[in-house]
């Protein structure tokens, strides 16, 4: 899906991917064939394939500088994200001129919950599991958030996480 953080994305490091199609055929695609865009790739539409291997190319650099940058990023994540609770990462995509987490916060949805699925008190862009959240709880909550943002801000927001499986 072209995950990213801190100004970098998978598209910056992928060399190629091998995957198996529904009929068992193995295919290999290069970087350009991934059709990467913001939180999107060819695999966003090809949801009936199994990714077998993705080769990435990391850049060489100064070990101490890299370690320092990794520590800085981790500190930032700990301060800003609900790493203490189970979650699937950033729940909604950013879009255009607005930050979705800010819209959710402006609609007073921090802490809003359905069952044990809740909008994180720490970062409104995350849906967290407070203990025994079900997939149904999470889906109902994300649908409610989308509906509330549409009603109050007249903006359609999109999930960043992908729904797979029966009834999704």
Coordinates of N, CA and C in Angstrom, one line a residue, residues 16-147:
X16 N 11.9 -4.8 -6.3 CA 10.9 -5.6 -7.0 C 10.1 -6.5 -5.9
X17 N 9.0 -7.0 -6.4 CA 8.1 -7.9 -5.6 C 7.7 -9.1 -6.4
X18 N 7.8 -10.2 -5.8 CA 7.2 -11.5 -6.3 C 5.9 -11.8 -5.6
X19 N 4.9 -12.2 -6.4 CA 3.6 -12.5 -5.8 C 3.0 -13.7 -6.5
X20 N 2.0 -14.4 -5.8 CA 1.3 -15.5 -6.4 C -0.1 -15.0 -6.7
X21 N -0.5 -15.3 -7.9 CA -1.9 -14.9 -8.3 C -2.8 -16.1 -7.8
X22 N -4.1 -15.8 -7.9 CA -5.2 -16.7 -7.5 C -5.0 -18.1 -8.1
X23 N -4.6 -18.1 -9.4 CA -4.4 -19.4 -10.1 C -3.1 -20.1 -9.8
X24 N -2.3 -19.6 -8.9 CA -1.0 -20.2 -8.6 C 0.2 -19.7 -9.3
X25 N -0.1 -18.9 -10.4 CA 1.1 -18.4 -11.2 C 1.9 -17.3 -10.3
X26 N 3.2 -17.4 -10.4 CA 4.1 -16.5 -9.8 C 4.5 -15.4 -10.7
X27 N 4.3 -14.2 -10.3 CA 4.7 -13.0 -11.1 C 5.7 -12.2 -10.3
X28 N 6.5 -11.4 -11.1 CA 7.5 -10.5 -10.5 C 7.3 -9.2 -11.2
X29 N 7.2 -8.1 -10.3 CA 7.1 -6.8 -10.9 C 8.2 -5.9 -10.3
X30 N 8.6 -4.9 -11.2 CA 9.7 -4.0 -10.8 C 9.0 -2.8 -10.1
X31 N 9.8 -1.8 -9.7 CA 9.3 -0.7 -8.9 C 8.2 0.1 -9.7
X32 N 8.4 0.4 -10.9 CA 7.4 1.2 -11.6 C 6.1 0.4 -11.8
X33 N 6.1 -0.9 -11.9 CA 4.9 -1.7 -12.0 C 4.1 -1.7 -10.7
X34 N 4.6 -1.3 -9.6 CA 3.8 -1.2 -8.4 C 2.8 -0.1 -8.4
X35 N 3.0 0.9 -9.3 CA 2.1 2.0 -9.4 C 1.9 2.7 -8.1
X36 N 3.0 3.0 -7.4 CA 2.8 3.6 -6.0 C 2.3 5.0 -6.1
X37 N 1.4 5.3 -5.2 CA 0.9 6.7 -4.9 C 0.7 6.7 -3.4
X38 N 0.1 7.8 -3.0 CA -0.1 8.0 -1.5 C -1.0 6.8 -1.0
X39 N -0.3 6.0 -0.1 CA -1.0 4.9 0.6 C -1.7 4.0 -0.4
X40 N -1.1 3.8 -1.6 CA -1.7 3.0 -2.6 C -0.6 2.3 -3.5
X41 N -1.0 1.2 -4.0 CA -0.1 0.5 -5.0 C -1.0 -0.5 -5.8
X42 N -0.4 -1.2 -6.7 CA -1.2 -2.2 -7.5 C -1.9 -3.2 -6.6
X43 N -1.3 -3.4 -5.4 CA -1.8 -4.4 -4.5 C -3.0 -4.0 -3.8
X44 N -3.3 -2.7 -3.8 CA -4.6 -2.1 -3.3 C -5.8 -2.7 -4.0
X45 N -5.6 -2.9 -5.3 CA -6.7 -3.5 -6.2 C -6.6 -5.0 -6.3
X46 N -5.3 -5.5 -6.3 CA -5.1 -6.9 -6.4 C -5.2 -7.6 -5.1
X47 N -6.4 -7.7 -4.5 CA -6.5 -8.2 -3.2 C -6.7 -9.7 -3.1
X48 N -6.5 -10.4 -4.2 CA -6.6 -11.8 -4.3 C -5.3 -12.5 -4.6
X49 N -4.2 -11.8 -4.3 CA -2.8 -12.3 -4.5 C -2.1 -12.4 -3.1
X50 N -1.1 -13.2 -3.1 CA -0.2 -13.4 -1.9 C 1.2 -12.9 -2.3
X51 N 1.6 -11.9 -1.6 CA 2.9 -11.3 -1.8 C 3.9 -12.3 -1.2
X52 N 4.8 -12.8 -2.0 CA 5.8 -13.8 -1.5 C 7.1 -13.1 -1.0
X53 N 7.5 -12.1 -1.7 CA 8.8 -11.4 -1.4 C 8.8 -10.0 -2.0
X54 N 9.3 -9.1 -1.2 CA 9.6 -7.8 -1.7 C 11.1 -7.5 -1.3
X55 N 11.8 -7.2 -2.3 CA 13.2 -6.8 -2.1 C 13.3 -5.3 -2.0
X56 N 14.0 -4.8 -1.0 CA 14.2 -3.4 -0.8 C 15.7 -3.1 -0.8
X57 N 16.0 -1.9 -1.2 CA 17.4 -1.4 -1.2 C 17.6 -0.3 -0.2
X58 N 18.3 -0.6 0.9 CA 18.6 0.4 1.9 C 19.8 1.2 1.5
X59 N 19.9 2.4 2.0 CA 21.0 3.3 1.7 C 22.1 3.1 2.8
X60 N 23.3 3.1 2.3 CA 24.4 3.1 3.3 C 24.5 4.5 3.9
X61 N 25.0 4.5 5.2 CA 25.2 5.8 5.9 C 26.0 5.6 7.1
X62 N 26.2 6.6 7.8 CA 26.9 6.6 9.1 C 26.1 5.9 10.2
X63 N 26.7 4.8 10.7 CA 25.9 4.0 11.7 C 25.4 4.8 12.9
X64 N 26.2 5.7 13.4 CA 25.8 6.5 14.6 C 24.7 7.5 14.2
X65 N 24.7 8.1 13.0 CA 23.7 9.0 12.5 C 22.4 8.2 12.3
X66 N 22.5 7.1 11.8 CA 21.3 6.2 11.5 C 20.7 5.8 12.9
X67 N 21.5 5.4 13.8 CA 21.0 5.0 15.1 C 20.3 6.2 15.8
X68 N 20.9 7.3 15.7 CA 20.4 8.5 16.4 C 19.0 8.9 15.7
X69 N 18.9 8.8 14.4 CA 17.7 9.1 13.7 C 16.6 8.1 14.1
X70 N 16.9 6.8 14.2 CA 16.0 5.8 14.6 C 15.5 6.1 16.0
X71 N 16.4 6.5 16.9 CA 16.0 6.8 18.3 C 15.1 8.0 18.4
X72 N 15.4 9.0 17.5 CA 14.5 10.2 17.4 C 13.1 9.9 17.0
X73 N 13.0 9.1 15.9 CA 11.7 8.7 15.4 C 11.0 7.9 16.4
X74 N 11.6 6.9 17.1 CA 10.9 6.1 18.1 C 10.4 7.0 19.3
X75 N 11.2 8.0 19.7 CA 10.8 8.9 20.8 C 9.6 9.6 20.4
X76 N 9.6 10.1 19.1 CA 8.4 10.9 18.6 C 7.2 10.0 18.6
X77 N 7.4 8.7 18.1 CA 6.2 7.8 18.1 C 5.7 7.6 19.5
X78 N 6.5 7.3 20.4 CA 6.1 7.0 21.8 C 5.3 8.2 22.4
X79 N 5.8 9.5 22.1 CA 5.2 10.7 22.6 C 3.8 10.9 21.9
X80 N 3.7 10.6 20.6 CA 2.5 11.0 19.9 C 1.5 9.9 19.5
X81 N 1.9 8.6 19.6 CA 1.1 7.5 19.1 C 0.7 6.6 20.3
X82 N -0.4 5.9 20.2 CA -0.9 5.0 21.3 C -0.2 3.7 21.2
X83 N 1.1 3.6 21.4 CA 1.8 2.3 21.2 C 1.5 1.4 22.4
X84 N 0.9 1.9 23.5 CA 0.6 1.1 24.6 C -0.7 0.2 24.4
X85 N -1.4 0.5 23.4 CA -2.7 -0.3 23.1 C -2.7 -0.9 21.7
X86 N -3.3 -2.1 21.6 CA -3.3 -2.7 20.3 C -4.0 -1.8 19.3
X87 N -3.5 -1.7 18.1 CA -4.1 -0.9 17.0 C -3.5 -1.3 15.7
X88 N -4.1 -0.8 14.6 CA -3.6 -1.2 13.3 C -2.8 0.0 12.6
X89 N -2.3 0.9 13.5 CA -1.6 2.1 12.9 C -2.6 3.2 12.6
X90 N -2.2 4.1 11.8 CA -3.0 5.2 11.4 C -4.2 4.7 10.7
X91 N -5.4 5.0 11.1 CA -6.6 4.4 10.7 C -7.1 5.1 9.4
X92 N -7.0 6.4 9.3 CA -7.5 7.1 8.1 C -6.4 7.8 7.3
X93 N -6.6 7.9 6.0 CA -5.6 8.6 5.2 C -5.7 10.1 5.4
X94 N -4.6 10.8 5.2 CA -4.6 12.2 5.0 C -5.1 12.5 3.6
X95 N -5.7 13.7 3.5 CA -6.2 14.0 2.1 C -6.1 15.5 1.9
X96 N -5.5 15.8 0.8 CA -5.5 17.2 0.4 C -5.0 18.2 1.5
X97 N -5.8 19.2 1.8 CA -5.4 20.3 2.6 C -5.7 20.0 4.1
X98 N -6.2 18.9 4.5 CA -6.6 18.7 5.9 C -5.9 17.4 6.4
X99 N -5.7 17.4 7.8 CA -5.2 16.3 8.5 C -6.4 15.6 9.1
X100 N -6.6 14.4 8.8 CA -7.8 13.7 9.3 C -7.9 13.6 10.8
X101 N -6.8 13.4 11.4 CA -6.8 13.3 12.9 C -7.3 14.6 13.5
X102 N -6.9 15.7 12.9 CA -7.4 17.0 13.4 C -8.9 17.2 13.2
X103 N -9.4 16.7 12.1 CA -10.9 16.7 11.9 C -11.6 15.9 12.9
X104 N -11.1 14.7 13.2 CA -11.7 13.8 14.2 C -11.7 14.5 15.6
X105 N -10.6 15.1 15.9 CA -10.5 15.8 17.2 C -11.4 17.0 17.2
X106 N -11.5 17.8 16.2 CA -12.5 18.9 16.1 C -13.9 18.5 16.2
X107 N -14.2 17.2 15.9 CA -15.6 16.7 16.0 C -15.8 16.1 17.4
X108 N -14.9 16.3 18.3 CA -15.0 15.8 19.7 C -15.1 14.3 19.8
X109 N -14.4 13.6 18.9 CA -14.5 12.1 18.9 C -13.3 11.4 19.6
X110 N -12.3 12.1 20.1 CA -11.3 11.4 20.9 C -12.0 10.7 22.1
X111 N -11.7 9.5 22.3 CA -12.3 8.7 23.4 C -13.6 8.1 23.0
X112 N -14.2 8.5 21.9 CA -15.5 7.9 21.5 C -15.3 6.4 21.3
X113 N -16.2 5.6 21.7 CA -16.0 4.1 21.6 C -17.3 3.4 21.2
X114 N -17.1 2.3 20.6 CA -18.1 1.3 20.3 C -17.6 0.0 20.8
X115 N -18.2 -0.6 21.8 CA -17.6 -1.8 22.4 C -16.3 -1.4 23.0
X116 N -15.3 -2.2 22.7 CA -13.9 -1.9 23.2 C -13.1 -1.3 22.1
X117 N -13.6 -0.9 21.0 CA -12.9 -0.1 20.0 C -13.1 1.4 20.3
X118 N -12.0 2.1 20.3 CA -12.1 3.5 20.7 C -11.2 4.4 19.9
X119 N -11.6 5.7 19.7 CA -10.7 6.7 19.1 C -9.6 7.0 20.2
X120 N -8.4 6.8 19.9 CA -7.3 7.1 20.9 C -7.4 8.5 21.5
X121 N -7.2 8.5 22.8 CA -7.2 9.8 23.5 C -5.9 10.5 23.2
X122 N -4.8 9.7 22.8 CA -3.5 10.3 22.6 C -3.4 10.9 21.2
X123 N -4.0 10.2 20.2 CA -3.9 10.6 18.8 C -5.2 10.2 18.1
X124 N -6.0 11.2 17.7 CA -7.3 10.9 17.1 C -7.3 10.1 15.8
X125 N -6.1 10.0 15.2 CA -6.0 9.2 13.9 C -5.9 7.7 14.1
X126 N -5.9 7.3 15.4 CA -5.8 5.9 15.7 C -7.0 5.3 16.3
X127 N -7.5 4.2 15.9 CA -8.5 3.4 16.6 C -7.8 2.3 17.4
X128 N -8.1 2.3 18.7 CA -7.4 1.3 19.5 C -8.3 0.3 20.1
X129 N -7.8 -0.8 20.6 CA -8.5 -1.9 21.2 C -8.3 -1.7 22.7
X130 N -9.4 -1.4 23.4 CA -9.3 -1.3 24.9 C -9.3 -2.6 25.6
X131 N -9.4 -3.7 24.9 CA -9.4 -5.0 25.6 C -10.0 -6.1 24.8
X132 N -11.2 -6.0 24.4 CA -11.9 -7.1 23.7 C -12.7 -6.6 22.5
X133 N -12.1 -5.6 21.8 CA -12.8 -5.1 20.6 C -12.9 -6.2 19.5
X134 N -14.0 -6.2 18.9 CA -14.3 -7.1 17.8 C -14.1 -6.4 16.5
X135 N -14.0 -7.1 15.4 CA -13.9 -6.5 14.1 C -15.2 -5.7 13.8
X136 N -16.3 -6.2 14.3 CA -17.6 -5.5 14.2 C -17.5 -4.1 14.9
X137 N -16.9 -4.1 16.1 CA -16.8 -2.8 16.8 C -16.0 -1.8 16.0
X138 N -14.8 -2.3 15.5 CA -13.9 -1.4 14.8 C -14.6 -0.9 13.5
X139 N -15.3 -1.7 12.8 CA -16.0 -1.3 11.5 C -17.1 -0.3 11.9
X140 N -17.9 -0.6 12.9 CA -19.0 0.3 13.3 C -18.4 1.7 13.7
X141 N -17.3 1.7 14.4 CA -16.7 2.9 14.9 C -16.1 3.7 13.7
X142 N -15.4 3.0 12.8 CA -14.8 3.8 11.7 C -15.9 4.3 10.8
X143 N -17.0 3.6 10.6 CA -18.1 4.1 9.8 C -18.8 5.3 10.5
X144 N -18.9 5.2 11.8 CA -19.5 6.3 12.6 C -18.6 7.6 12.4
X145 N -17.3 7.4 12.5 CA -16.3 8.5 12.4 C -16.5 9.1 11.0
X146 N -16.5 8.3 10.0 CA -16.7 8.8 8.6 C -18.0 9.6 8.4
X147 N -19.0 9.1 9.0 CA -20.4 9.7 8.9 C -20.3 11.1 9.7

